[in-house]
Coordinates of C-alpha atoms and ligand atoms in Angstrom, one line a residue:
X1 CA 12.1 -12.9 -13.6
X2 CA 13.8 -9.8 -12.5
X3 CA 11.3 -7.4 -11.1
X4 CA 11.7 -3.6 -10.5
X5 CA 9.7 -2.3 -7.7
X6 CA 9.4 1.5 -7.9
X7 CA 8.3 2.6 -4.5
X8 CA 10.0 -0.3 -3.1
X9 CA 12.2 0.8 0.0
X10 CA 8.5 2.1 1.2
X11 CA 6.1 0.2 3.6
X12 CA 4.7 -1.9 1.0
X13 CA 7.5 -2.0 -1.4
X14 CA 9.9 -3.6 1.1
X15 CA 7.4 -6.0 2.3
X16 CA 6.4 -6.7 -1.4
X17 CA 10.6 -7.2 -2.3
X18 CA 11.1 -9.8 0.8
X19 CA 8.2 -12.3 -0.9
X20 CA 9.5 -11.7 -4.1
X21 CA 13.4 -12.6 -3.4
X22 CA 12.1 -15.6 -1.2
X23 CA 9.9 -17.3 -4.1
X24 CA 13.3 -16.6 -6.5
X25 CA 12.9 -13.5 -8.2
X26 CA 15.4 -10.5 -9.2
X27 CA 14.6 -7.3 -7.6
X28 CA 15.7 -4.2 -8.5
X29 CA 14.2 -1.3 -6.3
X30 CA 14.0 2.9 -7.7
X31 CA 13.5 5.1 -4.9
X32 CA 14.1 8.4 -4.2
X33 CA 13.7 8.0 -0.6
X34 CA 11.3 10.6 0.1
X35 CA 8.8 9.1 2.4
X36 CA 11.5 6.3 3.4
X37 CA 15.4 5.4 4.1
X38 CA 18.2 3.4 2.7
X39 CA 18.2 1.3 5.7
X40 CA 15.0 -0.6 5.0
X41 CA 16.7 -1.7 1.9
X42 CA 19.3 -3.5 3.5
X43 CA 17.1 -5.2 6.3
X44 CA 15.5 -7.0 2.9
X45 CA 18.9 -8.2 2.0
X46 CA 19.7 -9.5 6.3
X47 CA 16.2 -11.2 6.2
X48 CA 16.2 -12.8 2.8
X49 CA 20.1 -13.1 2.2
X50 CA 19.5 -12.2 -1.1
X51 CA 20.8 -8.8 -3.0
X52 CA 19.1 -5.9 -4.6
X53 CA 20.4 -3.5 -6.9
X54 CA 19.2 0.3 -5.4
X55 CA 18.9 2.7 -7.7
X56 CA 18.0 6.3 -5.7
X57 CA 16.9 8.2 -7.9
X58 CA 13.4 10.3 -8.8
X59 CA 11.3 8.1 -11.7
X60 CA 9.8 11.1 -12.5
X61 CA 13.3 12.0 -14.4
X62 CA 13.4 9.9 -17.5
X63 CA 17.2 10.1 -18.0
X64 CA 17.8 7.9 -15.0
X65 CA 14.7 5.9 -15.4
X66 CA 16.2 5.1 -18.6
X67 CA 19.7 4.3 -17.2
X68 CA 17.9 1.9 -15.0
X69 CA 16.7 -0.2 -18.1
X70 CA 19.5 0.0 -20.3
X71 CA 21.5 -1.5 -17.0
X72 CA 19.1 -4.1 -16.4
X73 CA 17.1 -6.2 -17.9
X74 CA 13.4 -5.6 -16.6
X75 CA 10.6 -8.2 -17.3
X76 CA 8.1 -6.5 -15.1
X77 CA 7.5 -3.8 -12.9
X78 CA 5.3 -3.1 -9.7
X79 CA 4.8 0.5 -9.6
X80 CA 4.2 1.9 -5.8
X81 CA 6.0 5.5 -6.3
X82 CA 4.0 7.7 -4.9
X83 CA 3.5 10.6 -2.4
X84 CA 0.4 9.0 -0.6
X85 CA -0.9 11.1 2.6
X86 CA -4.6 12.3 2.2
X87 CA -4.7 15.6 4.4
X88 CA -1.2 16.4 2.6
X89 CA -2.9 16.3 -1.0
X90 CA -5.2 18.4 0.0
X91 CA -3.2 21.3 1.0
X92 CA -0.2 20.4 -1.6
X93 CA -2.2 18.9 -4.8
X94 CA -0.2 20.3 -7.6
X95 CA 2.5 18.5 -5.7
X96 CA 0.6 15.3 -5.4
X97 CA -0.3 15.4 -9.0
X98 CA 3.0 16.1 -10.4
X99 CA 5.1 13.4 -8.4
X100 CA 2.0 10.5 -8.6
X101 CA 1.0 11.2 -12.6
X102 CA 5.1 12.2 -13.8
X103 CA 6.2 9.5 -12.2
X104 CA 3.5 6.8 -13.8
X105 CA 3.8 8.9 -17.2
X106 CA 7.9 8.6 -17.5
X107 CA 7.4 4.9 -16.3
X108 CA 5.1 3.8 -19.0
X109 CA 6.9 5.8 -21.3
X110 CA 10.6 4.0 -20.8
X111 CA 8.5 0.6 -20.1
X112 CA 7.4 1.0 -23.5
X113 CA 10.6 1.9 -25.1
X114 CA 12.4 -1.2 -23.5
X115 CA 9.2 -3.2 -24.5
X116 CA 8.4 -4.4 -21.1
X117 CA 4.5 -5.1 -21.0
X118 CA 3.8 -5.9 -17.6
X119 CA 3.1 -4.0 -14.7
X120 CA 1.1 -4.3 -11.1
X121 CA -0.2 -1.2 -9.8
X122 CA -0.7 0.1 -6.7
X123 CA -4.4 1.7 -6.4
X124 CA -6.3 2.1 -3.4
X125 CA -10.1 1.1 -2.2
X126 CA -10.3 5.0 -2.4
X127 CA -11.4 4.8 -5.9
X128 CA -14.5 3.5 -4.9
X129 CA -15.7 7.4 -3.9
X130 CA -18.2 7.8 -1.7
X131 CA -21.6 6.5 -3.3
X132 CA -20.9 2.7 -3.7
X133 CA -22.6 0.4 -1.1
X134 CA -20.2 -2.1 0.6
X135 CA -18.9 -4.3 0.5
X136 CA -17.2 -2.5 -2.5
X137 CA -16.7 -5.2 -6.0
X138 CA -14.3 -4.4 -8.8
X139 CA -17.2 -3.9 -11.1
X140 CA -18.6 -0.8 -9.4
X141 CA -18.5 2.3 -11.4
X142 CA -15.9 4.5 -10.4
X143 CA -16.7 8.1 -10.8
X144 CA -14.9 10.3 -8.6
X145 CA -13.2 10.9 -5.1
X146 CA -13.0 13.2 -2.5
X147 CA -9.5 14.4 -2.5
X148 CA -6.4 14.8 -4.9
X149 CA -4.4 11.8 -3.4
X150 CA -7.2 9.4 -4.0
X151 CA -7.7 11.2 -7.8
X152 CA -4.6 10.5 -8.9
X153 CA -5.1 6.6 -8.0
X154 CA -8.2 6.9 -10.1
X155 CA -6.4 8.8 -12.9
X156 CA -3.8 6.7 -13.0
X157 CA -6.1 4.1 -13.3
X158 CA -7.6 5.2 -16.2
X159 CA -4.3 6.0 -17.7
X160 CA -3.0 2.5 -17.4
X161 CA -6.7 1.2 -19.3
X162 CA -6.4 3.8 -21.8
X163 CA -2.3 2.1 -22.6
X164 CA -3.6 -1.2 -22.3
X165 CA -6.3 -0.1 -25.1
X166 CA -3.8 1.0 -27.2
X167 CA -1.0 -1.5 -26.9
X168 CA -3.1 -5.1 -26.7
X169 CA 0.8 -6.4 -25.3
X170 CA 0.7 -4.6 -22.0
X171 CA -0.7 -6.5 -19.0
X172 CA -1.9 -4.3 -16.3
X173 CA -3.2 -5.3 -12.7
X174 CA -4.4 -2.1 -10.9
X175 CA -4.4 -4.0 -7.3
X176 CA -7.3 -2.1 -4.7
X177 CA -5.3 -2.0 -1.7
X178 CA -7.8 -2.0 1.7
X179 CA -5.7 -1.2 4.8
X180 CA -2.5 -2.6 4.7
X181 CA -0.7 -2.6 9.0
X182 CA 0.9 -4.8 10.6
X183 CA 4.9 -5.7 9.6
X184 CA 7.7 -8.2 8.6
X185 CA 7.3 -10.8 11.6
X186 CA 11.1 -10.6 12.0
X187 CA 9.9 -7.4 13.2
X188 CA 13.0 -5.8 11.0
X189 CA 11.1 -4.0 8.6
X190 CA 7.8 -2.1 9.1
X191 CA 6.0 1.4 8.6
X192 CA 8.0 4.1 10.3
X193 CA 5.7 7.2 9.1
X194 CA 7.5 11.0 9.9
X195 CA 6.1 13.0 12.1
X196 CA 2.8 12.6 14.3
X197 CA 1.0 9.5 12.0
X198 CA -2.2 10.1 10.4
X199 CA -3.1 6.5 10.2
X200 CA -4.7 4.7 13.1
X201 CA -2.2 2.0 13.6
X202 CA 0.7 3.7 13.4
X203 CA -0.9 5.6 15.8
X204 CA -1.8 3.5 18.8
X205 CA 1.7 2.2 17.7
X206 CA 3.4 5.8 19.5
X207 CA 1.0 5.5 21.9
X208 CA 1.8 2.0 23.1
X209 CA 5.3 3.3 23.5
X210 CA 4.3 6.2 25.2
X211 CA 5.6 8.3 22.6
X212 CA 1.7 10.3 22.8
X213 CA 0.0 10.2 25.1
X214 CA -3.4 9.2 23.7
X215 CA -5.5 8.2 20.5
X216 CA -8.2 9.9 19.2
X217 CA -11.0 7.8 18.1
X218 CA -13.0 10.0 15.6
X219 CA -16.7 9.5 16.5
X220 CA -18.5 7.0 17.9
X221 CA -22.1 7.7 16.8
X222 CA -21.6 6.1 13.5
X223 CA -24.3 3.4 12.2
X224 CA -21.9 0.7 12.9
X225 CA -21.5 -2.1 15.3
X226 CA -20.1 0.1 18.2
X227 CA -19.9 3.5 16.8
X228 CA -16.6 3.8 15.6
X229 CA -15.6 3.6 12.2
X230 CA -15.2 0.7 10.2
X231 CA -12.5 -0.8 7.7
X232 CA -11.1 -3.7 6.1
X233 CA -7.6 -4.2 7.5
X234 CA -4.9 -6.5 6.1
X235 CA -1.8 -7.5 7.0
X236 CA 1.2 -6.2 4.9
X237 CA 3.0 -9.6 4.8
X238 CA -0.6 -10.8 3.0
X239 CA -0.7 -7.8 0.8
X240 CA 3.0 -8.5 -0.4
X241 CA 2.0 -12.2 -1.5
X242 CA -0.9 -10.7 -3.2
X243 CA 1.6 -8.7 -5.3
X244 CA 3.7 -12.2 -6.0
X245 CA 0.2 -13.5 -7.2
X246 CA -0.7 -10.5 -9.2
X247 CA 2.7 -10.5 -11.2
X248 CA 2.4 -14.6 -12.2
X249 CA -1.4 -13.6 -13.4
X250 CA 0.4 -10.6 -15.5
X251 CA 3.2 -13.2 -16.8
X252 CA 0.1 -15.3 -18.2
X253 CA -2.6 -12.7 -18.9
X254 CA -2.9 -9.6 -20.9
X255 CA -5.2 -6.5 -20.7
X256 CA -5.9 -4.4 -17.3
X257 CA -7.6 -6.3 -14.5
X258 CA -8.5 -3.9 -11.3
X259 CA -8.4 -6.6 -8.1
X260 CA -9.3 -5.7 -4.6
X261 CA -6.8 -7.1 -1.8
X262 CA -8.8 -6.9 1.3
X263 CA -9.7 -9.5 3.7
X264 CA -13.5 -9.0 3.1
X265 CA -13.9 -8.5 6.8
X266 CA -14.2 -4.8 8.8
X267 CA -12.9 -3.9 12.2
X268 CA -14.2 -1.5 14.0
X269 CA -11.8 1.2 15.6
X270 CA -12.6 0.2 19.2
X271 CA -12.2 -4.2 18.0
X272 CA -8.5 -2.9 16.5
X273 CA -7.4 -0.9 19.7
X274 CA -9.2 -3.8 22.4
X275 CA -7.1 -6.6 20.2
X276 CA -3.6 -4.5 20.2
X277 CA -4.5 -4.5 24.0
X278 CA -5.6 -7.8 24.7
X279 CA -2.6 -9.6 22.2
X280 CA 0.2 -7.4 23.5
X281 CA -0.7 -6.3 27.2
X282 CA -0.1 -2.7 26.6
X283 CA -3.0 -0.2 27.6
X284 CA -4.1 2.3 24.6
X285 CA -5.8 5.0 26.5
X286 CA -8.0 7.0 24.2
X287 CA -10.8 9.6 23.9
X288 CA -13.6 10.4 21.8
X289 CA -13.8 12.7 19.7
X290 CA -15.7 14.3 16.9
X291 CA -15.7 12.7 13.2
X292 CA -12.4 13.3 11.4
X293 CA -13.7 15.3 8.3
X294 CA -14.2 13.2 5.0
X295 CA -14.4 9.9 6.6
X296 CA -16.8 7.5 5.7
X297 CA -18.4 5.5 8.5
X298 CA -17.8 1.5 7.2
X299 CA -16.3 0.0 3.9
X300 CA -15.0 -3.5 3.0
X301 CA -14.1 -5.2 -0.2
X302 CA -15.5 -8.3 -1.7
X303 CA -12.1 -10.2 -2.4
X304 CA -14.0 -13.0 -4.2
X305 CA -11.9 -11.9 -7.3
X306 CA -8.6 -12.4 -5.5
X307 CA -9.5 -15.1 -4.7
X308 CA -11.0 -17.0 -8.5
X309 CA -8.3 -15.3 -11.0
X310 CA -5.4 -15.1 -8.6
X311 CA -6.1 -17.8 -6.1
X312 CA -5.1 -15.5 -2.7
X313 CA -6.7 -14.6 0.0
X314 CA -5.8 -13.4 3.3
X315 CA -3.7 -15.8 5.7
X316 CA -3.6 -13.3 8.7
X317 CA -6.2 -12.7 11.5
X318 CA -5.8 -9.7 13.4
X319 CA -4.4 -10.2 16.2
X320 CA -1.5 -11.4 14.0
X321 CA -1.5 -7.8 12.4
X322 CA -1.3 -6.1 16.2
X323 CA 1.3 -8.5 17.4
X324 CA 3.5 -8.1 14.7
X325 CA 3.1 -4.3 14.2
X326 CA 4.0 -4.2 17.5
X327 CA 7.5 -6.4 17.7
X328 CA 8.3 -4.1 14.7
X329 CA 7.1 -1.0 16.7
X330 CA 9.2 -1.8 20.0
X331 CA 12.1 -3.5 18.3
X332 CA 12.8 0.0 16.5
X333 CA 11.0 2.8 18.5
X334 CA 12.7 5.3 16.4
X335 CA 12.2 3.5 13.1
X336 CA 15.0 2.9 10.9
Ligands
NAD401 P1 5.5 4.7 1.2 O1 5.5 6.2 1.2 O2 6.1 3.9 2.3 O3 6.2 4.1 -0.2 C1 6.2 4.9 -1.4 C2 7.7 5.0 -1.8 O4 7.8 5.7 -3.0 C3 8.6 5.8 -0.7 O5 9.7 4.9 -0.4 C4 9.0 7.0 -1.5 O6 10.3 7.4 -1.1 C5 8.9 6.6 -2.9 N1 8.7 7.6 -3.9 C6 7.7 8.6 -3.9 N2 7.8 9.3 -5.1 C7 8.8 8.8 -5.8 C8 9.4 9.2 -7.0 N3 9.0 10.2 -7.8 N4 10.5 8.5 -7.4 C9 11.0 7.5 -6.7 N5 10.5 7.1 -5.5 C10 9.4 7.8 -5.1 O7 4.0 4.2 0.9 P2 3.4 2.7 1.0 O8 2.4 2.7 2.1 O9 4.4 1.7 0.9 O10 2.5 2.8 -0.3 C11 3.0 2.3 -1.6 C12 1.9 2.6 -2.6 O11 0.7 2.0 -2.2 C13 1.7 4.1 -2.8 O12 1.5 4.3 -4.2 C14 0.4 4.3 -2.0 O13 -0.3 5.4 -2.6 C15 -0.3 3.0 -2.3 N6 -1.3 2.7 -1.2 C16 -0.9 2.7 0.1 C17 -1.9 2.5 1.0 C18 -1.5 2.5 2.5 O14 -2.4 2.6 3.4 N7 -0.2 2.4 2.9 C19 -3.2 2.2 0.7 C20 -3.6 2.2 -0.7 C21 -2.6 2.5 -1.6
UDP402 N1 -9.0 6.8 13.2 C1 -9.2 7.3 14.5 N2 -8.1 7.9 15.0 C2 -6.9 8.2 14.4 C3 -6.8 7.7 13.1 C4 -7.8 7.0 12.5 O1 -10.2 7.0 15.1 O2 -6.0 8.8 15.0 C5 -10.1 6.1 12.5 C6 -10.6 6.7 11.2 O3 -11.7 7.6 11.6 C7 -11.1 5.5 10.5 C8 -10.1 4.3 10.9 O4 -9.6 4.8 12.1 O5 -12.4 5.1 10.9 C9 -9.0 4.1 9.9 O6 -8.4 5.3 9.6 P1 -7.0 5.4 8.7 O7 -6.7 6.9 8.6 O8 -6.0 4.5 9.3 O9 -7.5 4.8 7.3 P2 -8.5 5.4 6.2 O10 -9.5 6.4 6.9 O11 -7.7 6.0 5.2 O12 -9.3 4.2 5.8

């Protein structure tokens, strides 16, 4: 099955394009390089041996996305395009809402003209909003979110169930990612974010190098076990092979499935930056400070449905996830 994977010199994408190439698929990766570099697409081809056609180009533009298919021959496609930074969306939204709903628009458009029906999205545990008690299940109603990034996951969303309604041939899996860290454990591939990150792994990441000098932990009077907030982290290697999963259920199923990939479990802020301590033996110094606006205190998915329609669930613990984000990290300080 050849596979194009918009998005897919990104964090996920590349990750996603290893698993794929090593369980025998064709990839094909459309990326315009805006939140990533050429260079991650040829570590896929050192660590898996295996080629991939890179077309570097903007899907919004439907004259190259259509170049694209008439050059190869697509059977599916896993869409991560997308500008993706919440703070950013909220000062730039017309920007986030032309690139994330052009780009899925064009897509489904040429998809449809070249008559291929199946496609994995990438959609967020963001959808879930703010009122639904955790852990969060794919059955929740989803009703709104609190900033432009995370609204274009949920319009998008409904744009792929409204085309599934429409064409009864299109398969769609909108996948619920939790929070992907960790890297490749060749530690030649990983997330290299510009600028200061926003994340917190990618931040005690600089700080473990010494890069800056400290985190900030935002709040520690939350109703949780210490505090600090908490979130369902899952390493990137195990979100890729959910991907691989979700593709063989969209080979065999049609209709739109939303699926949660999370590893059911939260971590605290304090568990995540004592475990990249303890498993690496690098000292995170941090300070408190006050609740990062528009944060919610704990959520975790229920990734029972994973685990029944596409038979995954997570293989790695934590401290995998802070050892390997760190042999990524001080393998390639700079990034690519
Ligand atoms: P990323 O920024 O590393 O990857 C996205 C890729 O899309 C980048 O390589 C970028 O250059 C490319 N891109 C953006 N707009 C494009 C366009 N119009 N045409 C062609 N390429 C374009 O992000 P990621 O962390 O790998 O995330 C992948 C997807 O998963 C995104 O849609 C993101 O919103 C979603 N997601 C990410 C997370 C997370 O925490 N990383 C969580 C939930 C959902
Ligand atoms: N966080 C933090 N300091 C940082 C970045 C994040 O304390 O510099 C906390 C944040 O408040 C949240 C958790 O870490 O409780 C995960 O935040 P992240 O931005 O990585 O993911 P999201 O909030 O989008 O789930």
């Amino acid at each position: 099955m050849k596979v194009l994977l918009t998005g897919g010199a990104g964090y996920i994408g590349s990750h996603t394009c290893v698993e794929l190439l090593n369980q025998g698929f064709e990839a094909v990766i459309a990326d315009d390089f805006s939140n990533s570099k050429p260079e991650a697409v040829k570590r896929i081809t050192e660590i898996t041996g295996k080629n991939v056609d890179l077309y570097p180009i903007d899907i919004c533009g439907k004259v190259a996305l259509t170049k694209l298919f008439e050059e190869q021959k697509i059977d599916a496609v896993i869409h991560f395009a997308g500008f993706k930074a919440v703070g950013e969306s909220c000062q730039k939204p017309l920007m986030y809402y032309r690139n994330n709903l052009d780009a899925t628009l064009t897509l489904l458009e040429v998809m449809k003209e070249f008559n291929v029906n199946k496609i994995v999205f990438s959609s967020s545990a963001t959808v879930y909003g703010e009122n639904n008690p955790i852990p969060y299940v794919e059955t929740m109603p989803i009703t709104g979110c609190t900033n432009p990034y995370g609204w274009t996951k949920l319009m998008i969303e409904q744009i792929l169930k409204d085309t599934a309604n429409a064409d009864p041939d299109l398969s769609a899996v909108l996948l619920r990612y939790f929070n992907p860290i960790g890297a490749h454990p060749s530690g030649r591939i990983g997330e290299d974010p510009s600028g200061i990150p926003n994340n917190l792994l990618p931040y005690v990441a600089k700080v473990a190098t010494g890069k800056l000098p400290k985190l900030g932990i935002f709040g520690d009077d939350y109703d949780t076990v210490d505090g600090t907030g908490v979130r369902d982290y899952i390493h990137v290697v195990d979100l890729a092979r959910g991907h691989v999963a979700a593709l063989q259920y969209a080979d065999t199923h049609k209709g739109v499935e939303a699926i949660n990939l999370g590893s059911g479990k939260g971590h605290s802020v304090l568990e995540v930056v004592n475990t990249f301590t303890r498993v690496n033996n690098i000292p995170v110094p941090y300070e408190i400070k006050p609740r990062r606006a528009g944060d919610l205190p704990e959520f975790y998915a229920n990734a029972e449905k994973a685990k029944e329609l596409l038979g995954w669930e997570v293989e790695y613990t934590l401290e995998d996830m802070c050892r390997d984000l760190w042999n990524w990290q001080s393998n390639n300080p700079d990034g690519y």
